[in-house]
Each structure stands twice: as C-alpha cells, then as structure tokens.
Short mmCIF file of C-alpha atoms in Angstrom, two decimals:
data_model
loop_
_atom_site.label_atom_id
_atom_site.label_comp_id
_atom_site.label_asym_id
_atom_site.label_seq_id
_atom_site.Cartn_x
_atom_site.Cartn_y
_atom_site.Cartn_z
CA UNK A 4 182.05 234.95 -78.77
CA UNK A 5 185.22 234.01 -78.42
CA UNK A 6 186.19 233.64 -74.58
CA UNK A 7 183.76 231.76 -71.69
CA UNK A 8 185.52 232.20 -68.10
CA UNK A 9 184.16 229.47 -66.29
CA UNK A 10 184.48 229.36 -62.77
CA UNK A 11 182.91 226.57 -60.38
CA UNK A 12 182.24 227.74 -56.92
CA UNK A 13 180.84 225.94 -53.76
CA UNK A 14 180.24 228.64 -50.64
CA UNK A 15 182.33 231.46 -52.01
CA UNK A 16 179.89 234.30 -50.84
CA UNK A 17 183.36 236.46 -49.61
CA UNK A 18 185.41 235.79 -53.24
CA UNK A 19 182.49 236.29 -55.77
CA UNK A 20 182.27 239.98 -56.06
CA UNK A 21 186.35 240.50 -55.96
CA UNK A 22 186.82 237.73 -58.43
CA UNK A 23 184.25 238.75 -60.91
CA UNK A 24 185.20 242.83 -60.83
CA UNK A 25 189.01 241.41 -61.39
CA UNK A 26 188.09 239.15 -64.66
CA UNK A 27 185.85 242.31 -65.81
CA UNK A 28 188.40 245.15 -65.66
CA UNK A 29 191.04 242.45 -67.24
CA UNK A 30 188.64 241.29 -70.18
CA UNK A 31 187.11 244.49 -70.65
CA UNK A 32 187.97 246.03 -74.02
CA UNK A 33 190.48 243.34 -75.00
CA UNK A 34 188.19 240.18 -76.11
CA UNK A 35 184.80 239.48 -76.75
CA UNK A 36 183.78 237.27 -73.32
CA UNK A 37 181.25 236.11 -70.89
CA UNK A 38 181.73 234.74 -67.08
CA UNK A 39 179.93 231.68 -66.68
CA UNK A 40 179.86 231.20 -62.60
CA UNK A 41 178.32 227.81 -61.96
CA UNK A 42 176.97 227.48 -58.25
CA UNK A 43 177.71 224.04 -56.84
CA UNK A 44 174.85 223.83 -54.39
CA UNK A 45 176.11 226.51 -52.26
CA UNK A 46 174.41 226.71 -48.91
CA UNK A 47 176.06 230.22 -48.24
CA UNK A 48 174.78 233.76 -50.01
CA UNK A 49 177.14 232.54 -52.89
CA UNK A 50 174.24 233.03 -55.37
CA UNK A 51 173.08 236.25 -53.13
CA UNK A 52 176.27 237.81 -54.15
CA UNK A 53 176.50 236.64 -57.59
CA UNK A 54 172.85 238.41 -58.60
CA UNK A 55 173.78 241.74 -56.77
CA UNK A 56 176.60 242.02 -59.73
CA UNK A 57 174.23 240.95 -62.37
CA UNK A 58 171.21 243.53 -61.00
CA UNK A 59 174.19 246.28 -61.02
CA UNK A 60 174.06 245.78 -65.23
CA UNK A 61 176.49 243.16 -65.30
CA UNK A 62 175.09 241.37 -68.24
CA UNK A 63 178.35 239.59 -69.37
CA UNK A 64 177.81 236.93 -66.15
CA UNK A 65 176.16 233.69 -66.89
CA UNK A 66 174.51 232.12 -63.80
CA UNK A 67 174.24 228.30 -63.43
CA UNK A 68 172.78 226.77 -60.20
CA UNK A 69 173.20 223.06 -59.39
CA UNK A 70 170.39 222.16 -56.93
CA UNK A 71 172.71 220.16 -54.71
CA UNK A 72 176.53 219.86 -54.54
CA UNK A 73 178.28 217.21 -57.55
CA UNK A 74 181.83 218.03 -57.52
CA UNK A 75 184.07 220.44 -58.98
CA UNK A 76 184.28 218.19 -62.46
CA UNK A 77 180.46 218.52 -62.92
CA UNK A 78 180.28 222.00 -62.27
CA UNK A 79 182.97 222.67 -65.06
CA UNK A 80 181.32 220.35 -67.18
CA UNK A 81 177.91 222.15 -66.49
CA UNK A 82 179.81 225.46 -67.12
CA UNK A 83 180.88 224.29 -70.59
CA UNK A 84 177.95 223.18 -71.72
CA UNK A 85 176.09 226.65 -70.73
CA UNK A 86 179.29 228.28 -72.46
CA UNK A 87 178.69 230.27 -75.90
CA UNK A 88 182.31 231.27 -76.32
CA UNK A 89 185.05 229.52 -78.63
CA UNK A 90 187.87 229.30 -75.86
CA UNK A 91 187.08 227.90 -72.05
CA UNK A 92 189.12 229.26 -69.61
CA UNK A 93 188.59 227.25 -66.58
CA UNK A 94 189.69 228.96 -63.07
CA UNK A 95 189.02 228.90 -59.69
CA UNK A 96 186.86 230.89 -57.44
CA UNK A 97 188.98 231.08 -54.59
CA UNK A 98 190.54 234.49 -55.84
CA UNK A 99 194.09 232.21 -55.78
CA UNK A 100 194.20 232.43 -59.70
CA UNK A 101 195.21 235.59 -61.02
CA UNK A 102 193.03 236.97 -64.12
CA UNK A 103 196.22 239.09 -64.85
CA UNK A 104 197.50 236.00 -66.49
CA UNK A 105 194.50 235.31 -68.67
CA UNK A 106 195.90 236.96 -71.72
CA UNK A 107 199.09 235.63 -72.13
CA UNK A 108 197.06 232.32 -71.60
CA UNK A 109 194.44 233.55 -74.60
CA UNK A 110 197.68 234.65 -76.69
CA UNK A 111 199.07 231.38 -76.22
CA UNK A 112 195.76 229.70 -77.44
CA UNK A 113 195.04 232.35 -80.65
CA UNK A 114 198.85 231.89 -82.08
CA UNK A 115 197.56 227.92 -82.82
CA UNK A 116 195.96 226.98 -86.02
CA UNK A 117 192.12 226.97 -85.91
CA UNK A 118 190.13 223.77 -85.49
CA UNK A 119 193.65 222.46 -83.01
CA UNK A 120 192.83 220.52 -80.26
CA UNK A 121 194.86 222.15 -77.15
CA UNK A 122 195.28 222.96 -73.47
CA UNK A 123 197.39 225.88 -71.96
CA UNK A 124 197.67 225.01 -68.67
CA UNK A 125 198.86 227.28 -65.90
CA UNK A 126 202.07 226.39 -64.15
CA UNK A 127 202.12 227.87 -60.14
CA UNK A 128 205.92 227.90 -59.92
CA UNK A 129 206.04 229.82 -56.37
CA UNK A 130 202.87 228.50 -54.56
CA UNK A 131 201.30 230.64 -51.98
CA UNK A 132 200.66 227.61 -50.22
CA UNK A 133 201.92 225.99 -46.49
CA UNK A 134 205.32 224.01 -46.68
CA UNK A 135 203.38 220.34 -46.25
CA UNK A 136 200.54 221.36 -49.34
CA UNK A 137 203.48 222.22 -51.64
CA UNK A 138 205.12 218.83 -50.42
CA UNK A 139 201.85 216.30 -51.15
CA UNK A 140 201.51 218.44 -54.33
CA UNK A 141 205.22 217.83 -55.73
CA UNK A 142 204.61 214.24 -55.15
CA UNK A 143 201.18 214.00 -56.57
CA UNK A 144 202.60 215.86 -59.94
CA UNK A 145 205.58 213.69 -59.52
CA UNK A 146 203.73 210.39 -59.21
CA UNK A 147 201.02 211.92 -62.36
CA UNK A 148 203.41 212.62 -64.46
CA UNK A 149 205.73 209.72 -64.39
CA UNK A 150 202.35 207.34 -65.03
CA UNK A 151 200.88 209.15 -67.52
CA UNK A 152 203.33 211.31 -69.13
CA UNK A 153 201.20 214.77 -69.34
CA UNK A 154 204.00 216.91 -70.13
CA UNK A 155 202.48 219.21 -67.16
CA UNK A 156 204.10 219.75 -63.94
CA UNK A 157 201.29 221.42 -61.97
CA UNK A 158 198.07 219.78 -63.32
CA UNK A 159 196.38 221.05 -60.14
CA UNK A 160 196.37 224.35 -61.22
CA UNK A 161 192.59 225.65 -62.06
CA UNK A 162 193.53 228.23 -64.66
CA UNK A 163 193.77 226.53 -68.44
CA UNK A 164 192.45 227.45 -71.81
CA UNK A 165 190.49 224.97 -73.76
CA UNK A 166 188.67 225.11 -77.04
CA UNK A 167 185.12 224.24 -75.90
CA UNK A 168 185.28 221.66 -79.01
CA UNK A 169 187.72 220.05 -77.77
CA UNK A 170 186.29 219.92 -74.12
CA UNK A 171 183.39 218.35 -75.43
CA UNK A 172 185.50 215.04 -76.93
CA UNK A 173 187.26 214.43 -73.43
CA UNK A 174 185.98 211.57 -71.59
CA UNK A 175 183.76 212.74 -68.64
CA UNK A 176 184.28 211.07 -64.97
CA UNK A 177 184.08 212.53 -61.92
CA UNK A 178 187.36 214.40 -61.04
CA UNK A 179 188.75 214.61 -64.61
CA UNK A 180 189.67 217.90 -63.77
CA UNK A 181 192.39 216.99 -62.68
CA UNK A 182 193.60 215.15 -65.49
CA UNK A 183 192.78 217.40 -68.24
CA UNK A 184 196.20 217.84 -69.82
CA UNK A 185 196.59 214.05 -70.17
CA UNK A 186 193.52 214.00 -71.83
CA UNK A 187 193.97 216.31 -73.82
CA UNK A 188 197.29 214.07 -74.98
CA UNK A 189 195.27 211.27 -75.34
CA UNK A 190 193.13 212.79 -78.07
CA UNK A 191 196.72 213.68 -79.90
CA UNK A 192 196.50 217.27 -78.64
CA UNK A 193 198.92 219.73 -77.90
CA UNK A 194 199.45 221.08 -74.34
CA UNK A 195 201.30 224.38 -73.83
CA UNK A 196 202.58 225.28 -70.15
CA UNK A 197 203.15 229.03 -68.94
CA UNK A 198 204.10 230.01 -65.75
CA UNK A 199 201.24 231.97 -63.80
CA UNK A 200 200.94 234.00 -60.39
CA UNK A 201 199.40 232.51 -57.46
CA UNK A 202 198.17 234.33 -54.45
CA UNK A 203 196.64 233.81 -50.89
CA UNK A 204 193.26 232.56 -50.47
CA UNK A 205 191.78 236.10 -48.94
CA UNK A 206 188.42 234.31 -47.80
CA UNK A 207 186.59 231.22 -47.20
CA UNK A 208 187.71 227.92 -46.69
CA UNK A 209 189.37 224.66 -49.11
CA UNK A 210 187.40 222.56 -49.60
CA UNK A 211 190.05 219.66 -49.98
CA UNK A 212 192.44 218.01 -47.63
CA UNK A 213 195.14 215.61 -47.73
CA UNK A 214 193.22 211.98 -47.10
CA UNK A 215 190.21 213.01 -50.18
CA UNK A 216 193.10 213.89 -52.72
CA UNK A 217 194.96 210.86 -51.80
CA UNK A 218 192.05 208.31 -52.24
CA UNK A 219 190.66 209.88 -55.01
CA UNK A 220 194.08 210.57 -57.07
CA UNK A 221 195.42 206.91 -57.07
CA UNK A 222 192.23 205.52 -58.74
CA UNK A 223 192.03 208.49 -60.72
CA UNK A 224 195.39 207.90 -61.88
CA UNK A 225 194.93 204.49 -62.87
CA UNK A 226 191.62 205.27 -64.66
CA UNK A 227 193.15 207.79 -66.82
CA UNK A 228 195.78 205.48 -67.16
CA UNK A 229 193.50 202.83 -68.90
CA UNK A 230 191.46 205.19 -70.64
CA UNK A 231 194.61 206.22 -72.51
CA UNK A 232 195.88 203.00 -73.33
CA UNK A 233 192.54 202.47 -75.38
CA UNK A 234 191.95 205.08 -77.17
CA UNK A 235 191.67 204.86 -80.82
CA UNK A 236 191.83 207.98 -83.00
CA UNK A 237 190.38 206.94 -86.71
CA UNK A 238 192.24 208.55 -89.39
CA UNK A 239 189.21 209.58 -92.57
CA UNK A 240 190.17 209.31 -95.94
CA UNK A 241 188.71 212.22 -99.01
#
C-alpha cells in the first residue's frame, strides 16, 4: 500500500463523516490507500460515527481507540504504527485541512528517490483563522524557526507527507508534532514546503488555546533544540 491518511481526533462526532467521505472521493481511483482514524479517548459519539461509515462497506478505514486521552503526538504515533502504507500523510480532523491538496502533496513525495528520508509539509498562507491566532502563530513560527532553523514557516500545519520509515527514526516526545520538519532535518532529511488551502472549522470545538501552546512550545523548543545538537548520523562503509 502505498498511502496511510492518518488522522488523530479527540470529540469530533460532527467532522468524522464529512472528513472521511472528502479523503474517499479524493483518493478514490488515484492511489492505493487506507484512513487510519485514531480515537483519542473521545467521550463524544466520535467512535459512533466512525463505525456507521465502516458498517456502510467502508473497508479502507482503520479504527484505533485509545482508552483514555494522550495527546495529539501519541495518537499520530499510534496511527503510524497501525499504518500498512509506504507514505503517512498526517492531517487533522477538524475538516480545516483540505484533502484537495493531498495529491500535489503525494506528487511532491513520489518525484524523490526511493529509500529518501523527507517531509512535505503544508504551508497555510491565508489562514482561516481570527486576527490574534494568526498573530501568536507568526510569532511562534518566527521564534521556531530562528532557533532551530526548520526551513518551514507554518510547522503548525497538520497536513504533511512522511515515509512511515522515516517516521519511525524520529525521536518520540510528547508534542513532537509540532516539530516534525526539524526533525526530519536533524536526521539529514529533506523538507519540501507547498502552499495548501485552509478552511473554517464547520463543527466542534479547538482544543488548544493561547496559555497551553505557550508553555508547552518554549520547552518544546529548547528540547528539540538539544536533541539536534546531539545527534550523530554514522556513515557505514562496503
């Protein structure tokens, strides 16, 4: 298989059936896939939903249920693990990434030689967010990018494409999410950035605010920070 969409939710109930039906209608035809929705401990019908579309004949879905809530990292992590395909394509399940711009993403990803470690990361030029989000967000990226040199100027942005081997040499931590282009960098692979859509949340709630990015983001920061300074990448002989 060659593409696993992996989507972490938490309480989604209103976005799963919209979301899913999009990626479907996208994928269908174009690339062998799966959908691997990972339920973070939802406490809504999240799951309710997400079985109606299987029992319909939806066998390309992969359901994976975390017992309690551990974070949006975990859940991706969780999703990759449970993946079969080649490619990861990581999204979120807020309906705010557009599946439209999966393909360019995968065309992005096939035009690089086999066995490359890479991220295409999704770039949300025009936001569909308030005035104050868009301002904590440019000096988030701002602040990111000057420490760790990512070469990504919207690292928040939930749609990328990853080779699931190289997911699986990335350092795990809570919230690495976030960082994934650096680490990608700090395993000497390449990142490509392409502009993507962004839309209006049509349902549900964040589940983020200003004060939980801030505290998490600065130690995050500096963790990735070290973690890049001491890497060593072993070069192997014949």
């Amino acid at each position: 298989m060659e593409l696993s969409v992996v989507i972490p939710a938490k309480n989604e109930a209103q976005n799963v059936a919209p979301l899913i039906h999009e990626i479907i209608e996208i994928l269908d035809g174009t690339v062998e896939f799966e959908i691997v929705y990972v339920d973070d401990g939802s406490d809504d019908r999240t799951i309710n939903e997400l079985y109606k579309i299987i029992d319909a004949g939806f066998d390309c879905i992969q359901p994976v249920r975390h017992k309690t809530s551990v974070g949006q990292s975990t859940a991706i992590m969780s999703g990759v693990k449970a993946a079969s395909g080649e490619l990861i394509v990581t999204m979120d399940a807020d309906g705010q990434n557009d599946p439209a711009d999966i393909p360019n993403l995968l065309q992005a990803a096939r035009e690089l030689p086999p066995g490359t470690d890479f991220c295409v990361a999704g770039y949300r030029r025009k936001r569909k967010d308030t005035a104050w989000k868009r301002f904590q967000s440019k000096v988030a990226n701002g602040v990111r990018a000057w420490l760790l040199n990512d070469g990504t100027p919207d690292t928040g942005c939930g749609l990328k494409i990853i080779p699931k081997h190289t997911f699986m040499k990335l350092p795990y931590f809570d919230h690495m999410h976030r960082f994934l282009p650096a680490l990608v960098k700090r395993i000497n692979g390449q990142v490509i950035v392409l502009e993507v859509n962004h839309r209006d949340r049509q349902a549900g709630e964040s589940k983020y605010n200003m004060l939980g990015r801030l505290r998490v983001g600065v130690v995050d920061i500096f963790g990735v920070l070290w973690l890049t300074r001491r890497v060593k990448i072993p070069e192997y002989l014949d």
